[in-house]
Coordinates of C-alpha atoms and ligand atoms in Angstrom, one line a residue:
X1 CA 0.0 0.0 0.0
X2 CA 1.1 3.3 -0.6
X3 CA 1.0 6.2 2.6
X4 CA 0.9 9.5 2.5
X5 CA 4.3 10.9 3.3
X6 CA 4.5 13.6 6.0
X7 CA 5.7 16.9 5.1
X8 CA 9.4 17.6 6.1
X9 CA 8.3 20.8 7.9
X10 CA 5.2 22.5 9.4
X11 CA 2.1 23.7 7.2
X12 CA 3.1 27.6 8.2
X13 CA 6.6 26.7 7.1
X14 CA 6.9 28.4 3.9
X15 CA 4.6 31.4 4.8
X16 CA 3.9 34.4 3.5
X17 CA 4.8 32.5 -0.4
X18 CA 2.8 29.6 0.6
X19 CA -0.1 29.1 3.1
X20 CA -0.7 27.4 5.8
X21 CA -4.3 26.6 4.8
X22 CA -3.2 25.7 1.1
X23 CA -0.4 23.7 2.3
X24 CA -2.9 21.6 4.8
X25 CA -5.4 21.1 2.0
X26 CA -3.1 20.6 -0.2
X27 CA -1.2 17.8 1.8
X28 CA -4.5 15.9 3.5
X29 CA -6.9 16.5 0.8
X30 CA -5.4 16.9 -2.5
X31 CA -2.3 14.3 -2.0
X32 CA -4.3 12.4 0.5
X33 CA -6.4 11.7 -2.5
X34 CA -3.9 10.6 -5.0
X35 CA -2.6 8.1 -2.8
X36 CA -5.7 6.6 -1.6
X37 CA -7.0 6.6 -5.1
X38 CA -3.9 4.8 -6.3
X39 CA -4.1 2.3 -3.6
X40 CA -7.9 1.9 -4.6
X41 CA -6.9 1.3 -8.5
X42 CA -3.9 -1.4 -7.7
X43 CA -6.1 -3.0 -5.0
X44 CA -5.4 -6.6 -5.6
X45 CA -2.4 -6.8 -7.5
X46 CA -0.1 -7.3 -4.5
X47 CA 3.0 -7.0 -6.7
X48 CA 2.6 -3.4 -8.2
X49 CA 1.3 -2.1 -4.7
X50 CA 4.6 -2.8 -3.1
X51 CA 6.8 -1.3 -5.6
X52 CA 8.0 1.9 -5.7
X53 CA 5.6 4.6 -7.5
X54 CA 8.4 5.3 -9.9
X55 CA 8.9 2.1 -11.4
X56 CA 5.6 2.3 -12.0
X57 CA 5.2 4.8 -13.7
X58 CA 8.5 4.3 -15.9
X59 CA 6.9 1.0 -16.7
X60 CA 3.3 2.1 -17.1
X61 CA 2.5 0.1 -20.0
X62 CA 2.5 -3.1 -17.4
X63 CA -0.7 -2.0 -16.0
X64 CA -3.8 -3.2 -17.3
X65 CA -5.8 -0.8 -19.7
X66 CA -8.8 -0.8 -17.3
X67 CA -6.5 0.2 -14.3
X68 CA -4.3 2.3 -16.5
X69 CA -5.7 5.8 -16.4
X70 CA -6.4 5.1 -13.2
X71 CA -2.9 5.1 -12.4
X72 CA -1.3 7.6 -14.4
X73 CA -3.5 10.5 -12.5
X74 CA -3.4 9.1 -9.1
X75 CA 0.3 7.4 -9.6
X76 CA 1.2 10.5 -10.5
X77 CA -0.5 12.7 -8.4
X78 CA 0.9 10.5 -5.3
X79 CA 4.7 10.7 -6.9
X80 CA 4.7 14.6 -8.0
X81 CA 3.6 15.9 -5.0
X82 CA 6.2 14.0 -3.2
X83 CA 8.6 16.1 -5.3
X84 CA 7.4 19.1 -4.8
X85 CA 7.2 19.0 -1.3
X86 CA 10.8 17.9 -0.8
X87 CA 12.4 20.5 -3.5
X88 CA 10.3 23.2 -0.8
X89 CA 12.1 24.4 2.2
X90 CA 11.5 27.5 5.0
X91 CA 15.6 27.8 4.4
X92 CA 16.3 27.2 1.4
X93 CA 19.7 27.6 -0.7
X94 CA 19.3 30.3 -3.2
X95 CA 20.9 29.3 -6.3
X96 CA 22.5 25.9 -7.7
X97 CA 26.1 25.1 -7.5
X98 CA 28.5 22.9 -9.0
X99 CA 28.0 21.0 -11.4
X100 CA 24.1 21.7 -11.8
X101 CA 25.1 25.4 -11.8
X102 CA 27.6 24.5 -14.9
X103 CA 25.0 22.7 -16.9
X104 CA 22.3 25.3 -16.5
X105 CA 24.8 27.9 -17.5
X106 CA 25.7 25.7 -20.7
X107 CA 22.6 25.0 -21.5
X108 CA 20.4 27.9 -20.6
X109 CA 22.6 30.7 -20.3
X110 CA 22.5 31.9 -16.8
X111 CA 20.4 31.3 -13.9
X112 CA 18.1 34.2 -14.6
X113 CA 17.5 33.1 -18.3
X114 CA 16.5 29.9 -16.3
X115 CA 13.8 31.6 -13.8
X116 CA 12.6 33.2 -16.9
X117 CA 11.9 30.2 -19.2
X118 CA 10.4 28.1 -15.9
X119 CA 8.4 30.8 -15.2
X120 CA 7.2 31.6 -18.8
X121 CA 6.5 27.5 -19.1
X122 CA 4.7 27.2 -15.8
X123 CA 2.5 30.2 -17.0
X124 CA 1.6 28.8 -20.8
X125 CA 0.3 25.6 -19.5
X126 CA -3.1 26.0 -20.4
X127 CA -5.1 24.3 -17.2
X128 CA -4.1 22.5 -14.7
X129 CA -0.5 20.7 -14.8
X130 CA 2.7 20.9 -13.7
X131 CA 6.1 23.0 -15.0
X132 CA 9.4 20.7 -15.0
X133 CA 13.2 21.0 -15.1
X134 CA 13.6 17.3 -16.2
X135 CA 17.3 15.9 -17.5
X136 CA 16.5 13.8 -20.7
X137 CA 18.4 10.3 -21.8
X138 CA 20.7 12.4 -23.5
X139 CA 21.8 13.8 -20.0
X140 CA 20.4 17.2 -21.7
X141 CA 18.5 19.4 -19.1
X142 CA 14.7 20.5 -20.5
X143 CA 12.0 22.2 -19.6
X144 CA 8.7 21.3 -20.1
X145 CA 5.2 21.1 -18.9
X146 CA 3.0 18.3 -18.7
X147 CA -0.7 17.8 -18.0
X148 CA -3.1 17.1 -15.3
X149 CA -0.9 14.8 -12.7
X150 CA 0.7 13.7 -15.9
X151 CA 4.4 12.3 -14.5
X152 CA 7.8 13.0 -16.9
X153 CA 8.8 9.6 -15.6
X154 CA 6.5 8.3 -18.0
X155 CA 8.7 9.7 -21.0
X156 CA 11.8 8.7 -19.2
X157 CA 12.8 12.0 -18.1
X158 CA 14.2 12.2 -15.1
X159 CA 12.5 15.4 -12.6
X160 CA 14.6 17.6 -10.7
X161 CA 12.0 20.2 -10.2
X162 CA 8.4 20.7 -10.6
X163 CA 6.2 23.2 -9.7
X164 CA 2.3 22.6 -9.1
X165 CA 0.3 24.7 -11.6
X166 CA -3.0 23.5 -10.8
X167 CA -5.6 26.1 -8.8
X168 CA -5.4 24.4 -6.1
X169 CA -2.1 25.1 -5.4
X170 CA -2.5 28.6 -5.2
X171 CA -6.2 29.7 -5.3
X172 CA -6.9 30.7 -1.8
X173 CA -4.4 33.4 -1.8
X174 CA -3.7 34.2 -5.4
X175 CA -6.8 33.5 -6.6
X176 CA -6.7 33.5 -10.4
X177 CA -3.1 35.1 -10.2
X178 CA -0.5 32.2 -11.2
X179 CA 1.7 35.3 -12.0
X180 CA 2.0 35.9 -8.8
X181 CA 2.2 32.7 -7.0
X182 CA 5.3 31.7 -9.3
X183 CA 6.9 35.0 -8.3
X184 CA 6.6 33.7 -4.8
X185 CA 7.6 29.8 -4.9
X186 CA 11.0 30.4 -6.2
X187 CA 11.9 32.1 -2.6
X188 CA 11.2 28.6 -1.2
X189 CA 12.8 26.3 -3.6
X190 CA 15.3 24.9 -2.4
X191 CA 18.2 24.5 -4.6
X192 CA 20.2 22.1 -2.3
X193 CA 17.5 19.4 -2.5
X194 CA 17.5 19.9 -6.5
X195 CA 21.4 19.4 -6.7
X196 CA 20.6 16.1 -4.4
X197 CA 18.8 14.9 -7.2
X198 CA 20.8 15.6 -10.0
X199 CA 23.2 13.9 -8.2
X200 CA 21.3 10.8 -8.2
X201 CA 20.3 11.1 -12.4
Ligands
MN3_1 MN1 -1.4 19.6 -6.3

């Protein structure tokens, strides 16, 4: 079975960017939901519901068309949020360094041309979805958005950060301003816990 994860830090944590109300309902309705949902679509098949959401989802053409939807929205509901949470932090390191910092300067230009493109991708997707910083199998960094709980596991692309476009995210305080709420989350991502996971590509 899969269980909700606690948060590495309190729901007023990452105030005033984030919430504490959106953070709670975020975390005990919203992701609560994925992973009970996910659990209710594998329930059963004792083999997929004690592997990791991952391999799952990089292997999603192993689960049965009737389950598979199913699993996509909630499998990837339950493994983006994790993400998200744990690239979040009330102390956060500011800017990337090493060898991340290299690459994005390579590949992007500078830092700033990076916040700009994120930002600019996170506000085009047109609904609800998430914005990425994925590296591809070419160990190429990209990024992208995808739909709905739509995972870029699923394509083989391996997530370093992702940022939660859907209302719900954001609505209670910024209303219909994603603008706004973008502007905000990048003083509480944490670039040490991205370099963490480049590390591990
Ligand atoms: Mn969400």
């Amino acid at each position: 079975m899969f269980k909700l994860p606690q948060l590495p830090y309190s729901y007023d944590a990452l105030e005033p960017y984030i919430d504490a109300q959106t953070m709670e309902i975020h975390h005990t309705k919203h992701h609560q939901g994925y992973t009970d949902k996910l659990n209710t679509a594998l329930e059963g098949e004792e083999k997929l519901l004690s592997m990791p959401v991952l391999e799952i989802l990089s292997n999603i053409d192993m689960i049965p068309e009737a389950k598979k939807q199913a699993v996509i929205n909630n499998g990837g509901g339950y493994a983006n949020h994790i993400l998200f949470w744990e690239i979040m932090s009330p102390d956060p390191k500011k800017s990337p360094e090493g060898k991340l910092a290299e690459l994005i300067e390579e590949e992007v230009g500078s830092l700033e041309q990076f916040k700009a493109e994120f930002t600019d991708t996170a506000l085009t997707q047109f609904g609800s979805g998430w914005a990425w910083l994925v590296v591809n199998k070419n160990n190429k960094l990209e990024i992208i958005s995808t739909s709905n709980q739509d995972s870029p596991v699923m394509k083989g692309l391996v997530p370093l950060i992702g940022l939660d476009v859907w209302e719900h995210a954001y609505y209670l305080k910024y209303q219909n301003k994603r603008a706004d709420y973008i502007d905000a989350w990048w003083n509480v991502l944490d670039w040490n816990a991205v370099e963490e996971k480049y590390k591990n590509v």
